[in-house]
């Protein structure tokens, strides 16, 4: 009787696997990228995914090797007029100002409190790091996550009035889901704060915290009244940008990605590192060339320059997405 | 016609899901922990897993929250007479000695070259760090991975003559697989070298590189003849031990584990951090009390002391596994 049960169990397993396989095939054949215009960019993506996922193909890759890394700011969501995390920092400065009378005369805080965000953001990397450390540290990791969650639930884009979490690129949401449907594990590798992003990436992109890599501050383990907490210290731990991106990919993932997606020179080393792996590799730049529906910026931008990257993409045959021509719509809320 | 196809697809999906669910239920009911004696330890594990995975239970946790972290040395595999990575370092010293004449008179290298491993290992943390930096850095990450892979394929335990990768605990292999079958994502959080472990953990434990956290050296991105490489530098990046473990868990995983497993005071903070999370939590210590089948050591051990941890486990009701009484067999090669 026991062996009959076992056979019954095995039959059910076989039935389940066959049904799942049929469904998976149907899924892959359906157009999971409906917001992409038919053209070279879309074609390059689907052709690549097909060749690395088709059993028997010379470029076939087993599921565990299918690692895809995405920059966040400007690649998955809008980073203009300023990166979202800066608006969070500005709001924190306003909220914390009563406890910091010295900020009334100290930059970049003074300009923020006067509402002059342009001047505040113009102080360069050093001013931005001062601003981030002053507003993002001095609390436990749980407290910080709570502050971000409350903020992101209501904070709105200054131009569209939409929640920042709605300012994500619909074609990229489809791409992330399409890759997952094809067995890829999708990671974010962003210069943005790792704990800032982790509070909302699972809900917005379906990317869980353990697949989010970003810049970080040092934290310290402490027992407070016998309760273990992690305290965020005002010291940079890791700057996940430029040459830091492949370093972080190796440290956090431990495998070289098969596909990488970015939009600026800050992503260049990630794409170089990905593209240089053995076997089939895919690199893609999102090019912001749609001033009407989003923003147009590239070689001369201050915060998110795409200059060397454009040249290297042309030289190496990487895919460059024209937001204007390749995307039917930019944001999910568009008709 | 199109809508008929869609309905057909949905039916297949439903059939697949139902079959998969039936099979999953059968799996969970089977005894996936055959090497565990029936007793309090095994009972505490299965009771916990059942209550957090049963829909409708007050302690039910959705799959993404099911994070389990495991120490490696002494928890998943044998760390006596010395941790495996030290044998690797010793062999590297012998291989590299011709290029380092100064090692003939410099400790801990001189003792290693004389075959006196006890003296070499007795130099304390500082000597061990010197040894690890001298033998684990100065090459690219790809080169290092190749060296470890070659070594681990043949290196053998000095007492049993078995491959080190066979010196893993059969009951823990079953436990890791059992948790995965119940929707848990299993991570290693070890003081061992992250890139040392990642070369073999997937084959041995089914734990992929991106779920392995460990100690690390700094690496640097470089273009060598236009080829991007990561170079391992002789500088400690992170020491993943004691209070470093919860720090690393937060940094790499970004969620508090639901279950944590260790065997020494080096794991205490990981267990404290896990145990203090909201909702049901499970902490377990493996107690090495089987001198006959493995090794017996705890409160007075130098490299892997379990002292404060035993007291805290008693005070907090954590599970303490007696290897002697709770495990039917220790290693997979036992009859």
PDB file of N, CA, C and O in Angstrom, chain A residues 9 12-13 16 19-20 22-23 26 141-142 185 194-195 198 202 208-211 219 221 228 230 237 246-247 250-256 269 272-273 276, chain B residues 9 12-13 16 19-20 22 26 141-142 185 194-195 198 202 208-211 219 221 228 230 237 246-247 250-256 269 272-273 276:
ATOM      1  N   UNK A   9       1.785   9.619  -5.440  1.00  0.00           N
ATOM      2  CA  UNK A   9       2.441  10.895  -5.165  1.00  0.00           C
ATOM      3  C   UNK A   9       3.318  11.325  -6.347  1.00  0.00           C
ATOM      4  O   UNK A   9       3.332  12.463  -6.754  1.00  0.00           O
ATOM      5  N   UNK A  12       1.258  12.486  -9.222  1.00  0.00           N
ATOM      6  CA  UNK A  12       0.798  13.859  -9.010  1.00  0.00           C
ATOM      7  C   UNK A  12       1.915  14.856  -9.274  1.00  0.00           C
ATOM      8  O   UNK A  12       1.708  15.909  -9.833  1.00  0.00           O
ATOM      9  N   UNK A  13       3.129  14.476  -8.861  1.00  0.00           N
ATOM     10  CA  UNK A  13       4.270  15.365  -9.100  1.00  0.00           C
ATOM     11  C   UNK A  13       4.479  15.556 -10.598  1.00  0.00           C
ATOM     12  O   UNK A  13       4.627  16.672 -11.095  1.00  0.00           O
ATOM     13  N   UNK A  16       1.892  17.716 -12.003  1.00  0.00           N
ATOM     14  CA  UNK A  16       2.112  19.114 -11.603  1.00  0.00           C
ATOM     15  C   UNK A  16       3.204  19.742 -12.441  1.00  0.00           C
ATOM     16  O   UNK A  16       3.066  20.869 -12.933  1.00  0.00           O
ATOM     17  N   UNK A  19       1.997  20.318 -16.061  1.00  0.00           N
ATOM     18  CA  UNK A  19       1.081  21.463 -16.126  1.00  0.00           C
ATOM     19  C   UNK A  19       1.837  22.770 -15.957  1.00  0.00           C
ATOM     20  O   UNK A  19       1.598  23.743 -16.674  1.00  0.00           O
ATOM     21  N   UNK A  20       2.763  22.774 -15.008  1.00  0.00           N
ATOM     22  CA  UNK A  20       3.532  24.000 -14.759  1.00  0.00           C
ATOM     23  C   UNK A  20       4.358  24.359 -15.990  1.00  0.00           C
ATOM     24  O   UNK A  20       4.454  25.522 -16.380  1.00  0.00           O
ATOM     25  N   UNK A  22       3.706  23.600 -19.139  1.00  0.00           N
ATOM     26  CA  UNK A  22       2.822  24.107 -20.203  1.00  0.00           C
ATOM     27  C   UNK A  22       2.476  25.566 -19.931  1.00  0.00           C
ATOM     28  O   UNK A  22       2.551  26.425 -20.804  1.00  0.00           O
ATOM     29  N   UNK A  23       2.148  25.832 -18.675  1.00  0.00           N
ATOM     30  CA  UNK A  23       1.770  27.189 -18.327  1.00  0.00           C
ATOM     31  C   UNK A  23       2.943  28.150 -18.511  1.00  0.00           C
ATOM     32  O   UNK A  23       2.805  29.239 -19.058  1.00  0.00           O
ATOM     33  N   UNK A  26       3.429  28.978 -22.078  1.00  0.00           N
ATOM     34  CA  UNK A  26       2.405  29.924 -22.521  1.00  0.00           C
ATOM     35  C   UNK A  26       2.765  31.338 -22.082  1.00  0.00           C
ATOM     36  O   UNK A  26       2.661  32.297 -22.844  1.00  0.00           O
ATOM     37  N   UNK A 141      18.052  50.935  13.049  1.00  0.00           N
ATOM     38  CA  UNK A 141      17.635  50.558  11.687  1.00  0.00           C
ATOM     39  C   UNK A 141      16.113  50.417  11.607  1.00  0.00           C
ATOM     40  O   UNK A 141      15.514  50.788  10.598  1.00  0.00           O
ATOM     41  N   UNK A 142      15.498  49.899  12.667  1.00  0.00           N
ATOM     42  CA  UNK A 142      14.034  49.760  12.658  1.00  0.00           C
ATOM     43  C   UNK A 142      13.356  51.132  12.645  1.00  0.00           C
ATOM     44  O   UNK A 142      12.360  51.332  11.946  1.00  0.00           O
ATOM     45  N   UNK A 185      17.019  35.953 -11.517  1.00  0.00           N
ATOM     46  CA  UNK A 185      16.939  36.566 -10.196  1.00  0.00           C
ATOM     47  C   UNK A 185      17.312  38.027 -10.416  1.00  0.00           C
ATOM     48  O   UNK A 185      18.392  38.320 -10.952  1.00  0.00           O
ATOM     49  N   UNK A 194      20.808  51.828   0.743  1.00  0.00           N
ATOM     50  CA  UNK A 194      20.291  50.457   0.740  1.00  0.00           C
ATOM     51  C   UNK A 194      19.061  50.336   1.638  1.00  0.00           C
ATOM     52  O   UNK A 194      18.074  49.703   1.273  1.00  0.00           O
ATOM     53  N   UNK A 195      19.095  50.979   2.805  1.00  0.00           N
ATOM     54  CA  UNK A 195      17.960  50.841   3.728  1.00  0.00           C
ATOM     55  C   UNK A 195      16.816  51.781   3.354  1.00  0.00           C
ATOM     56  O   UNK A 195      15.673  51.565   3.765  1.00  0.00           O
ATOM     57  N   UNK A 198      15.091  49.515   0.532  1.00  0.00           N
ATOM     58  CA  UNK A 198      14.519  48.227   0.934  1.00  0.00           C
ATOM     59  C   UNK A 198      13.122  48.320   1.534  1.00  0.00           C
ATOM     60  O   UNK A 198      12.428  47.303   1.631  1.00  0.00           O
ATOM     61  N   UNK A 202      10.120  45.832  -2.642  1.00  0.00           N
ATOM     62  CA  UNK A 202       9.384  44.578  -2.801  1.00  0.00           C
ATOM     63  C   UNK A 202       7.970  44.875  -3.309  1.00  0.00           C
ATOM     64  O   UNK A 202       7.485  44.224  -4.237  1.00  0.00           O
ATOM     65  N   UNK A 208      12.875  41.696  -3.414  1.00  0.00           N
ATOM     66  CA  UNK A 208      12.932  41.633  -1.954  1.00  0.00           C
ATOM     67  C   UNK A 208      14.201  42.292  -1.394  1.00  0.00           C
ATOM     68  O   UNK A 208      15.183  42.454  -2.117  1.00  0.00           O
ATOM     69  N   UNK A 209      14.183  42.662  -0.113  1.00  0.00           N
ATOM     70  CA  UNK A 209      15.318  43.361   0.504  1.00  0.00           C
ATOM     71  C   UNK A 209      16.659  42.700   0.249  1.00  0.00           C
ATOM     72  O   UNK A 209      17.649  43.386   0.002  1.00  0.00           O
ATOM     73  N   UNK A 210      16.691  41.360   0.296  1.00  0.00           N
ATOM     74  CA  UNK A 210      17.971  40.658   0.159  1.00  0.00           C
ATOM     75  C   UNK A 210      18.498  40.710  -1.264  1.00  0.00           C
ATOM     76  O   UNK A 210      19.611  40.266  -1.522  1.00  0.00           O
ATOM     77  N   UNK A 211      17.733  41.278  -2.202  1.00  0.00           N
ATOM     78  CA  UNK A 211      18.224  41.464  -3.557  1.00  0.00           C
ATOM     79  C   UNK A 211      18.394  42.949  -3.889  1.00  0.00           C
ATOM     80  O   UNK A 211      18.402  43.331  -5.059  1.00  0.00           O
ATOM     81  N   UNK A 219      26.785  50.510  10.775  1.00  0.00           N
ATOM     82  CA  UNK A 219      25.841  50.281  11.866  1.00  0.00           C
ATOM     83  C   UNK A 219      26.552  49.531  12.979  1.00  0.00           C
ATOM     84  O   UNK A 219      27.571  48.878  12.751  1.00  0.00           O
ATOM     85  N   UNK A 221      25.943  47.071  16.541  1.00  0.00           N
ATOM     86  CA  UNK A 221      25.070  46.242  17.364  1.00  0.00           C
ATOM     87  C   UNK A 221      25.140  46.717  18.803  1.00  0.00           C
ATOM     88  O   UNK A 221      26.219  46.926  19.338  1.00  0.00           O
ATOM     89  N   UNK A 228      18.414  43.747  21.679  1.00  0.00           N
ATOM     90  CA  UNK A 228      19.422  44.008  20.646  1.00  0.00           C
ATOM     91  C   UNK A 228      18.889  44.935  19.564  1.00  0.00           C
ATOM     92  O   UNK A 228      17.802  44.703  19.031  1.00  0.00           O
ATOM     93  N   UNK A 230      20.297  47.658  16.127  1.00  0.00           N
ATOM     94  CA  UNK A 230      21.386  48.120  15.264  1.00  0.00           C
ATOM     95  C   UNK A 230      21.237  49.622  15.119  1.00  0.00           C
ATOM     96  O   UNK A 230      20.172  50.117  14.732  1.00  0.00           O
ATOM     97  N   UNK A 237      29.743  53.706   5.069  1.00  0.00           N
ATOM     98  CA  UNK A 237      30.259  52.334   5.039  1.00  0.00           C
ATOM     99  C   UNK A 237      30.672  51.965   3.626  1.00  0.00           C
ATOM    100  O   UNK A 237      31.750  51.439   3.398  1.00  0.00           O
ATOM    101  N   UNK A 246      30.741  46.960  -9.326  1.00  0.00           N
ATOM    102  CA  UNK A 246      31.210  45.569  -9.444  1.00  0.00           C
ATOM    103  C   UNK A 246      31.756  45.018  -8.129  1.00  0.00           C
ATOM    104  O   UNK A 246      31.585  43.823  -7.839  1.00  0.00           O
ATOM    105  N   UNK A 247      32.388  45.877  -7.327  1.00  0.00           N
ATOM    106  CA  UNK A 247      32.878  45.428  -6.021  1.00  0.00           C
ATOM    107  C   UNK A 247      31.699  44.922  -5.184  1.00  0.00           C
ATOM    108  O   UNK A 247      31.749  43.842  -4.580  1.00  0.00           O
ATOM    109  N   UNK A 250      30.177  41.609  -6.472  1.00  0.00           N
ATOM    110  CA  UNK A 250      30.967  40.465  -6.039  1.00  0.00           C
ATOM    111  C   UNK A 250      30.746  40.172  -4.561  1.00  0.00           C
ATOM    112  O   UNK A 250      30.609  39.023  -4.151  1.00  0.00           O
ATOM    113  N   UNK A 251      30.665  41.234  -3.760  1.00  0.00           N
ATOM    114  CA  UNK A 251      30.535  41.043  -2.316  1.00  0.00           C
ATOM    115  C   UNK A 251      29.151  40.508  -1.932  1.00  0.00           C
ATOM    116  O   UNK A 251      29.042  39.624  -1.091  1.00  0.00           O
ATOM    117  N   UNK A 252      28.102  41.048  -2.528  1.00  0.00           N
ATOM    118  CA  UNK A 252      26.746  40.689  -2.116  1.00  0.00           C
ATOM    119  C   UNK A 252      26.194  39.491  -2.881  1.00  0.00           C
ATOM    120  O   UNK A 252      25.416  38.721  -2.339  1.00  0.00           O
ATOM    121  N   UNK A 253      26.522  39.387  -4.149  1.00  0.00           N
ATOM    122  CA  UNK A 253      25.934  38.328  -4.975  1.00  0.00           C
ATOM    123  C   UNK A 253      26.929  37.184  -5.165  1.00  0.00           C
ATOM    124  O   UNK A 253      26.557  36.019  -5.116  1.00  0.00           O
ATOM    125  N   UNK A 254      28.187  37.536  -5.402  1.00  0.00           N
ATOM    126  CA  UNK A 254      29.206  36.496  -5.551  1.00  0.00           C
ATOM    127  C   UNK A 254      29.158  35.783  -6.895  1.00  0.00           C
ATOM    128  O   UNK A 254      29.789  34.737  -7.061  1.00  0.00           O
ATOM    129  N   UNK A 255      28.393  36.313  -7.822  1.00  0.00           N
ATOM    130  CA  UNK A 255      28.412  35.788  -9.196  1.00  0.00           C
ATOM    131  C   UNK A 255      28.383  37.001 -10.115  1.00  0.00           C
ATOM    132  O   UNK A 255      27.792  38.033  -9.789  1.00  0.00           O
ATOM    133  N   UNK A 256      28.934  36.823 -11.314  1.00  0.00           N
ATOM    134  CA  UNK A 256      28.902  37.906 -12.285  1.00  0.00           C
ATOM    135  C   UNK A 256      27.538  37.906 -12.970  1.00  0.00           C
ATOM    136  O   UNK A 256      27.045  36.851 -13.371  1.00  0.00           O
ATOM    137  N   UNK A 269      30.996  50.791 -14.978  1.00  0.00           N
ATOM    138  CA  UNK A 269      31.816  49.664 -14.522  1.00  0.00           C
ATOM    139  C   UNK A 269      30.972  48.406 -14.306  1.00  0.00           C
ATOM    140  O   UNK A 269      31.444  47.299 -14.533  1.00  0.00           O
ATOM    141  N   UNK A 272      30.548  47.076 -17.753  1.00  0.00           N
ATOM    142  CA  UNK A 272      31.813  46.505 -18.230  1.00  0.00           C
ATOM    143  C   UNK A 272      32.061  45.140 -17.599  1.00  0.00           C
ATOM    144  O   UNK A 272      32.412  44.170 -18.276  1.00  0.00           O
ATOM    145  N   UNK A 273      31.876  45.082 -16.285  1.00  0.00           N
ATOM    146  CA  UNK A 273      32.123  43.844 -15.542  1.00  0.00           C
ATOM    147  C   UNK A 273      31.179  42.737 -16.014  1.00  0.00           C
ATOM    148  O   UNK A 273      31.583  41.589 -16.215  1.00  0.00           O
ATOM    149  N   UNK A 276      32.017  41.538 -19.645  1.00  0.00           N
ATOM    150  CA  UNK A 276      33.281  40.806 -19.818  1.00  0.00           C
ATOM    151  C   UNK A 276      33.219  39.369 -19.317  1.00  0.00           C
ATOM    152  O   UNK A 276      34.199  38.644 -19.377  1.00  0.00           O
TER     153      UNK A 276
ATOM    154  N   UNK B   9      -5.623  28.213 -20.558  1.00  0.00           N
ATOM    155  CA  UNK B   9      -4.375  28.503 -19.863  1.00  0.00           C
ATOM    156  C   UNK B   9      -4.608  28.594 -18.353  1.00  0.00           C
ATOM    157  O   UNK B   9      -3.852  28.088 -17.554  1.00  0.00           O
ATOM    158  N   UNK B  12      -5.172  25.222 -16.850  1.00  0.00           N
ATOM    159  CA  UNK B  12      -3.917  24.505 -16.662  1.00  0.00           C
ATOM    160  C   UNK B  12      -3.164  25.030 -15.451  1.00  0.00           C
ATOM    161  O   UNK B  12      -2.571  24.284 -14.704  1.00  0.00           O
ATOM    162  N   UNK B  13      -3.219  26.359 -15.287  1.00  0.00           N
ATOM    163  CA  UNK B  13      -2.543  26.948 -14.130  1.00  0.00           C
ATOM    164  C   UNK B  13      -3.156  26.405 -12.839  1.00  0.00           C
ATOM    165  O   UNK B  13      -2.448  25.971 -11.927  1.00  0.00           O
ATOM    166  N   UNK B  16      -2.138  22.913 -12.249  1.00  0.00           N
ATOM    167  CA  UNK B  16      -0.738  22.851 -11.827  1.00  0.00           C
ATOM    168  C   UNK B  16      -0.604  23.231 -10.361  1.00  0.00           C
ATOM    169  O   UNK B  16       0.082  22.563  -9.585  1.00  0.00           O
ATOM    170  N   UNK B  19      -2.036  20.465  -8.079  1.00  0.00           N
ATOM    171  CA  UNK B  19      -1.128  19.311  -8.017  1.00  0.00           C
ATOM    172  C   UNK B  19       0.103  19.631  -7.189  1.00  0.00           C
ATOM    173  O   UNK B  19       0.537  18.837  -6.361  1.00  0.00           O
ATOM    174  N   UNK B  20       0.647  20.811  -7.401  1.00  0.00           N
ATOM    175  CA  UNK B  20       1.848  21.206  -6.659  1.00  0.00           C
ATOM    176  C   UNK B  20       1.544  21.268  -5.172  1.00  0.00           C
ATOM    177  O   UNK B  20       2.338  20.839  -4.337  1.00  0.00           O
ATOM    178  N   UNK B  22      -0.768  19.580  -3.494  1.00  0.00           N
ATOM    179  CA  UNK B  22      -0.918  18.221  -2.959  1.00  0.00           C
ATOM    180  C   UNK B  22       0.457  17.608  -2.716  1.00  0.00           C
ATOM    181  O   UNK B  22       0.731  17.044  -1.668  1.00  0.00           O
ATOM    182  N   UNK B  26       2.348  16.442   0.862  1.00  0.00           N
ATOM    183  CA  UNK B  26       2.898  15.110   1.074  1.00  0.00           C
ATOM    184  C   UNK B  26       4.341  15.205   1.543  1.00  0.00           C
ATOM    185  O   UNK B  26       4.764  14.518   2.475  1.00  0.00           O
ATOM    186  N   UNK B 141      39.645  37.940  -8.008  1.00  0.00           N
ATOM    187  CA  UNK B 141      38.614  37.098  -7.384  1.00  0.00           C
ATOM    188  C   UNK B 141      38.432  35.802  -8.174  1.00  0.00           C
ATOM    189  O   UNK B 141      38.220  34.747  -7.583  1.00  0.00           O
ATOM    190  N   UNK B 142      38.520  35.880  -9.487  1.00  0.00           N
ATOM    191  CA  UNK B 142      38.368  34.662 -10.301  1.00  0.00           C
ATOM    192  C   UNK B 142      39.522  33.693 -10.054  1.00  0.00           C
ATOM    193  O   UNK B 142      39.322  32.479  -9.959  1.00  0.00           O
ATOM    194  N   UNK B 185      14.105  30.597   3.096  1.00  0.00           N
ATOM    195  CA  UNK B 185      15.303  30.926   2.347  1.00  0.00           C
ATOM    196  C   UNK B 185      16.446  30.739   3.338  1.00  0.00           C
ATOM    197  O   UNK B 185      16.443  31.342   4.419  1.00  0.00           O
ATOM    198  N   UNK B 194      34.104  34.703   2.887  1.00  0.00           N
ATOM    199  CA  UNK B 194      32.924  34.642   2.026  1.00  0.00           C
ATOM    200  C   UNK B 194      33.261  34.017   0.677  1.00  0.00           C
ATOM    201  O   UNK B 194      32.519  33.185   0.157  1.00  0.00           O
ATOM    202  N   UNK B 195      34.413  34.372   0.113  1.00  0.00           N
ATOM    203  CA  UNK B 195      34.748  33.842  -1.220  1.00  0.00           C
ATOM    204  C   UNK B 195      35.338  32.439  -1.131  1.00  0.00           C
ATOM    205  O   UNK B 195      35.338  31.708  -2.115  1.00  0.00           O
ATOM    206  N   UNK B 198      31.912  30.371  -0.917  1.00  0.00           N
ATOM    207  CA  UNK B 198      31.006  30.417  -2.065  1.00  0.00           C
ATOM    208  C   UNK B 198      31.370  29.462  -3.190  1.00  0.00           C
ATOM    209  O   UNK B 198      30.543  29.189  -4.054  1.00  0.00           O
ATOM    210  N   UNK B 202      27.038  25.752  -2.728  1.00  0.00           N
ATOM    211  CA  UNK B 202      25.865  25.405  -3.535  1.00  0.00           C
ATOM    212  C   UNK B 202      25.828  23.896  -3.766  1.00  0.00           C
ATOM    213  O   UNK B 202      24.784  23.260  -3.623  1.00  0.00           O
ATOM    214  N   UNK B 208      23.141  28.943  -2.532  1.00  0.00           N
ATOM    215  CA  UNK B 208      23.839  29.643  -3.609  1.00  0.00           C
ATOM    216  C   UNK B 208      24.712  30.785  -3.079  1.00  0.00           C
ATOM    217  O   UNK B 208      24.496  31.274  -1.961  1.00  0.00           O
ATOM    218  N   UNK B 209      25.692  31.220  -3.872  1.00  0.00           N
ATOM    219  CA  UNK B 209      26.637  32.255  -3.435  1.00  0.00           C
ATOM    220  C   UNK B 209      25.956  33.487  -2.845  1.00  0.00           C
ATOM    221  O   UNK B 209      26.435  34.047  -1.856  1.00  0.00           O
ATOM    222  N   UNK B 210      24.832  33.908  -3.462  1.00  0.00           N
ATOM    223  CA  UNK B 210      24.188  35.147  -3.001  1.00  0.00           C
ATOM    224  C   UNK B 210      23.509  34.970  -1.645  1.00  0.00           C
ATOM    225  O   UNK B 210      23.014  35.929  -1.083  1.00  0.00           O
ATOM    226  N   UNK B 211      23.490  33.746  -1.111  1.00  0.00           N
ATOM    227  CA  UNK B 211      22.965  33.535   0.229  1.00  0.00           C
ATOM    228  C   UNK B 211      24.065  33.109   1.206  1.00  0.00           C
ATOM    229  O   UNK B 211      23.798  32.524   2.246  1.00  0.00           O
ATOM    230  N   UNK B 219      38.278  44.550  -2.010  1.00  0.00           N
ATOM    231  CA  UNK B 219      38.622  44.269  -3.408  1.00  0.00           C
ATOM    232  C   UNK B 219      38.562  45.577  -4.186  1.00  0.00           C
ATOM    233  O   UNK B 219      37.903  46.540  -3.767  1.00  0.00           O
ATOM    234  N   UNK B 221      38.290  47.317  -8.187  1.00  0.00           N
ATOM    235  CA  UNK B 221      37.991  47.143  -9.612  1.00  0.00           C
ATOM    236  C   UNK B 221      39.142  47.709 -10.428  1.00  0.00           C
ATOM    237  O   UNK B 221      39.627  48.800 -10.164  1.00  0.00           O
ATOM    238  N   UNK B 228      37.961  44.025 -17.311  1.00  0.00           N
ATOM    239  CA  UNK B 228      37.669  44.368 -15.917  1.00  0.00           C
ATOM    240  C   UNK B 228      37.898  43.181 -14.985  1.00  0.00           C
ATOM    241  O   UNK B 228      37.412  42.082 -15.262  1.00  0.00           O
ATOM    242  N   UNK B 230      38.469  42.119 -10.543  1.00  0.00           N
ATOM    243  CA  UNK B 230      38.444  42.550  -9.149  1.00  0.00           C
ATOM    244  C   UNK B 230      39.661  41.944  -8.473  1.00  0.00           C
ATOM    245  O   UNK B 230      39.860  40.724  -8.520  1.00  0.00           O
ATOM    246  N   UNK B 237      38.113  43.716   5.094  1.00  0.00           N
ATOM    247  CA  UNK B 237      36.934  44.522   4.803  1.00  0.00           C
ATOM    248  C   UNK B 237      35.899  44.364   5.903  1.00  0.00           C
ATOM    249  O   UNK B 237      35.372  45.345   6.410  1.00  0.00           O
ATOM    250  N   UNK B 246      24.932  40.204  13.324  1.00  0.00           N
ATOM    251  CA  UNK B 246      23.680  40.944  13.055  1.00  0.00           C
ATOM    252  C   UNK B 246      23.896  42.139  12.130  1.00  0.00           C
ATOM    253  O   UNK B 246      23.019  42.454  11.311  1.00  0.00           O
ATOM    254  N   UNK B 247      25.056  42.785  12.237  1.00  0.00           N
ATOM    255  CA  UNK B 247      25.361  43.901  11.327  1.00  0.00           C
ATOM    256  C   UNK B 247      25.344  43.394   9.880  1.00  0.00           C
ATOM    257  O   UNK B 247      24.740  44.000   8.994  1.00  0.00           O
ATOM    258  N   UNK B 250      21.814  42.457   8.612  1.00  0.00           N
ATOM    259  CA  UNK B 250      21.068  43.650   8.199  1.00  0.00           C
ATOM    260  C   UNK B 250      21.576  44.188   6.870  1.00  0.00           C
ATOM    261  O   UNK B 250      20.800  44.577   6.004  1.00  0.00           O
ATOM    262  N   UNK B 251      22.897  44.167   6.700  1.00  0.00           N
ATOM    263  CA  UNK B 251      23.477  44.732   5.482  1.00  0.00           C
ATOM    264  C   UNK B 251      23.200  43.864   4.259  1.00  0.00           C
ATOM    265  O   UNK B 251      22.863  44.377   3.197  1.00  0.00           O
ATOM    266  N   UNK B 252      23.335  42.568   4.396  1.00  0.00           N
ATOM    267  CA  UNK B 252      23.216  41.678   3.231  1.00  0.00           C
ATOM    268  C   UNK B 252      21.780  41.214   2.990  1.00  0.00           C
ATOM    269  O   UNK B 252      21.391  41.010   1.856  1.00  0.00           O
ATOM    270  N   UNK B 253      21.038  40.968   4.059  1.00  0.00           N
ATOM    271  CA  UNK B 253      19.692  40.403   3.897  1.00  0.00           C
ATOM    272  C   UNK B 253      18.631  41.493   4.056  1.00  0.00           C
ATOM    273  O   UNK B 253      17.652  41.529   3.318  1.00  0.00           O
ATOM    274  N   UNK B 254      18.847  42.371   5.031  1.00  0.00           N
ATOM    275  CA  UNK B 254      17.889  43.460   5.217  1.00  0.00           C
ATOM    276  C   UNK B 254      16.587  43.051   5.881  1.00  0.00           C
ATOM    277  O   UNK B 254      15.619  43.804   5.883  1.00  0.00           O
ATOM    278  N   UNK B 255      16.534  41.841   6.405  1.00  0.00           N
ATOM    279  CA  UNK B 255      15.385  41.405   7.205  1.00  0.00           C
ATOM    280  C   UNK B 255      15.943  40.641   8.391  1.00  0.00           C
ATOM    281  O   UNK B 255      16.986  39.995   8.299  1.00  0.00           O
ATOM    282  N   UNK B 256      15.187  40.649   9.487  1.00  0.00           N
ATOM    283  CA  UNK B 256      15.611  39.894  10.654  1.00  0.00           C
ATOM    284  C   UNK B 256      15.237  38.425  10.454  1.00  0.00           C
ATOM    285  O   UNK B 256      14.112  38.126  10.063  1.00  0.00           O
ATOM    286  N   UNK B 269      25.309  36.894  19.289  1.00  0.00           N
ATOM    287  CA  UNK B 269      24.589  38.108  18.892  1.00  0.00           C
ATOM    288  C   UNK B 269      23.614  37.836  17.749  1.00  0.00           C
ATOM    289  O   UNK B 269      22.550  38.446  17.685  1.00  0.00           O
ATOM    290  N   UNK B 272      20.675  36.360  19.504  1.00  0.00           N
ATOM    291  CA  UNK B 272      19.956  37.394  20.266  1.00  0.00           C
ATOM    292  C   UNK B 272      19.118  38.258  19.331  1.00  0.00           C
ATOM    293  O   UNK B 272      17.950  38.550  19.591  1.00  0.00           O
ATOM    294  N   UNK B 273      19.742  38.688  18.238  1.00  0.00           N
ATOM    295  CA  UNK B 273      19.073  39.571  17.279  1.00  0.00           C
ATOM    296  C   UNK B 273      17.870  38.864  16.661  1.00  0.00           C
ATOM    297  O   UNK B 273      16.781  39.448  16.528  1.00  0.00           O
ATOM    298  N   UNK B 276      14.978  38.351  19.259  1.00  0.00           N
ATOM    299  CA  UNK B 276      14.294  39.562  19.729  1.00  0.00           C
ATOM    300  C   UNK B 276      13.327  40.130  18.692  1.00  0.00           C
ATOM    301  O   UNK B 276      12.673  41.144  18.941  1.00  0.00           O
TER     302      UNK B 276
END
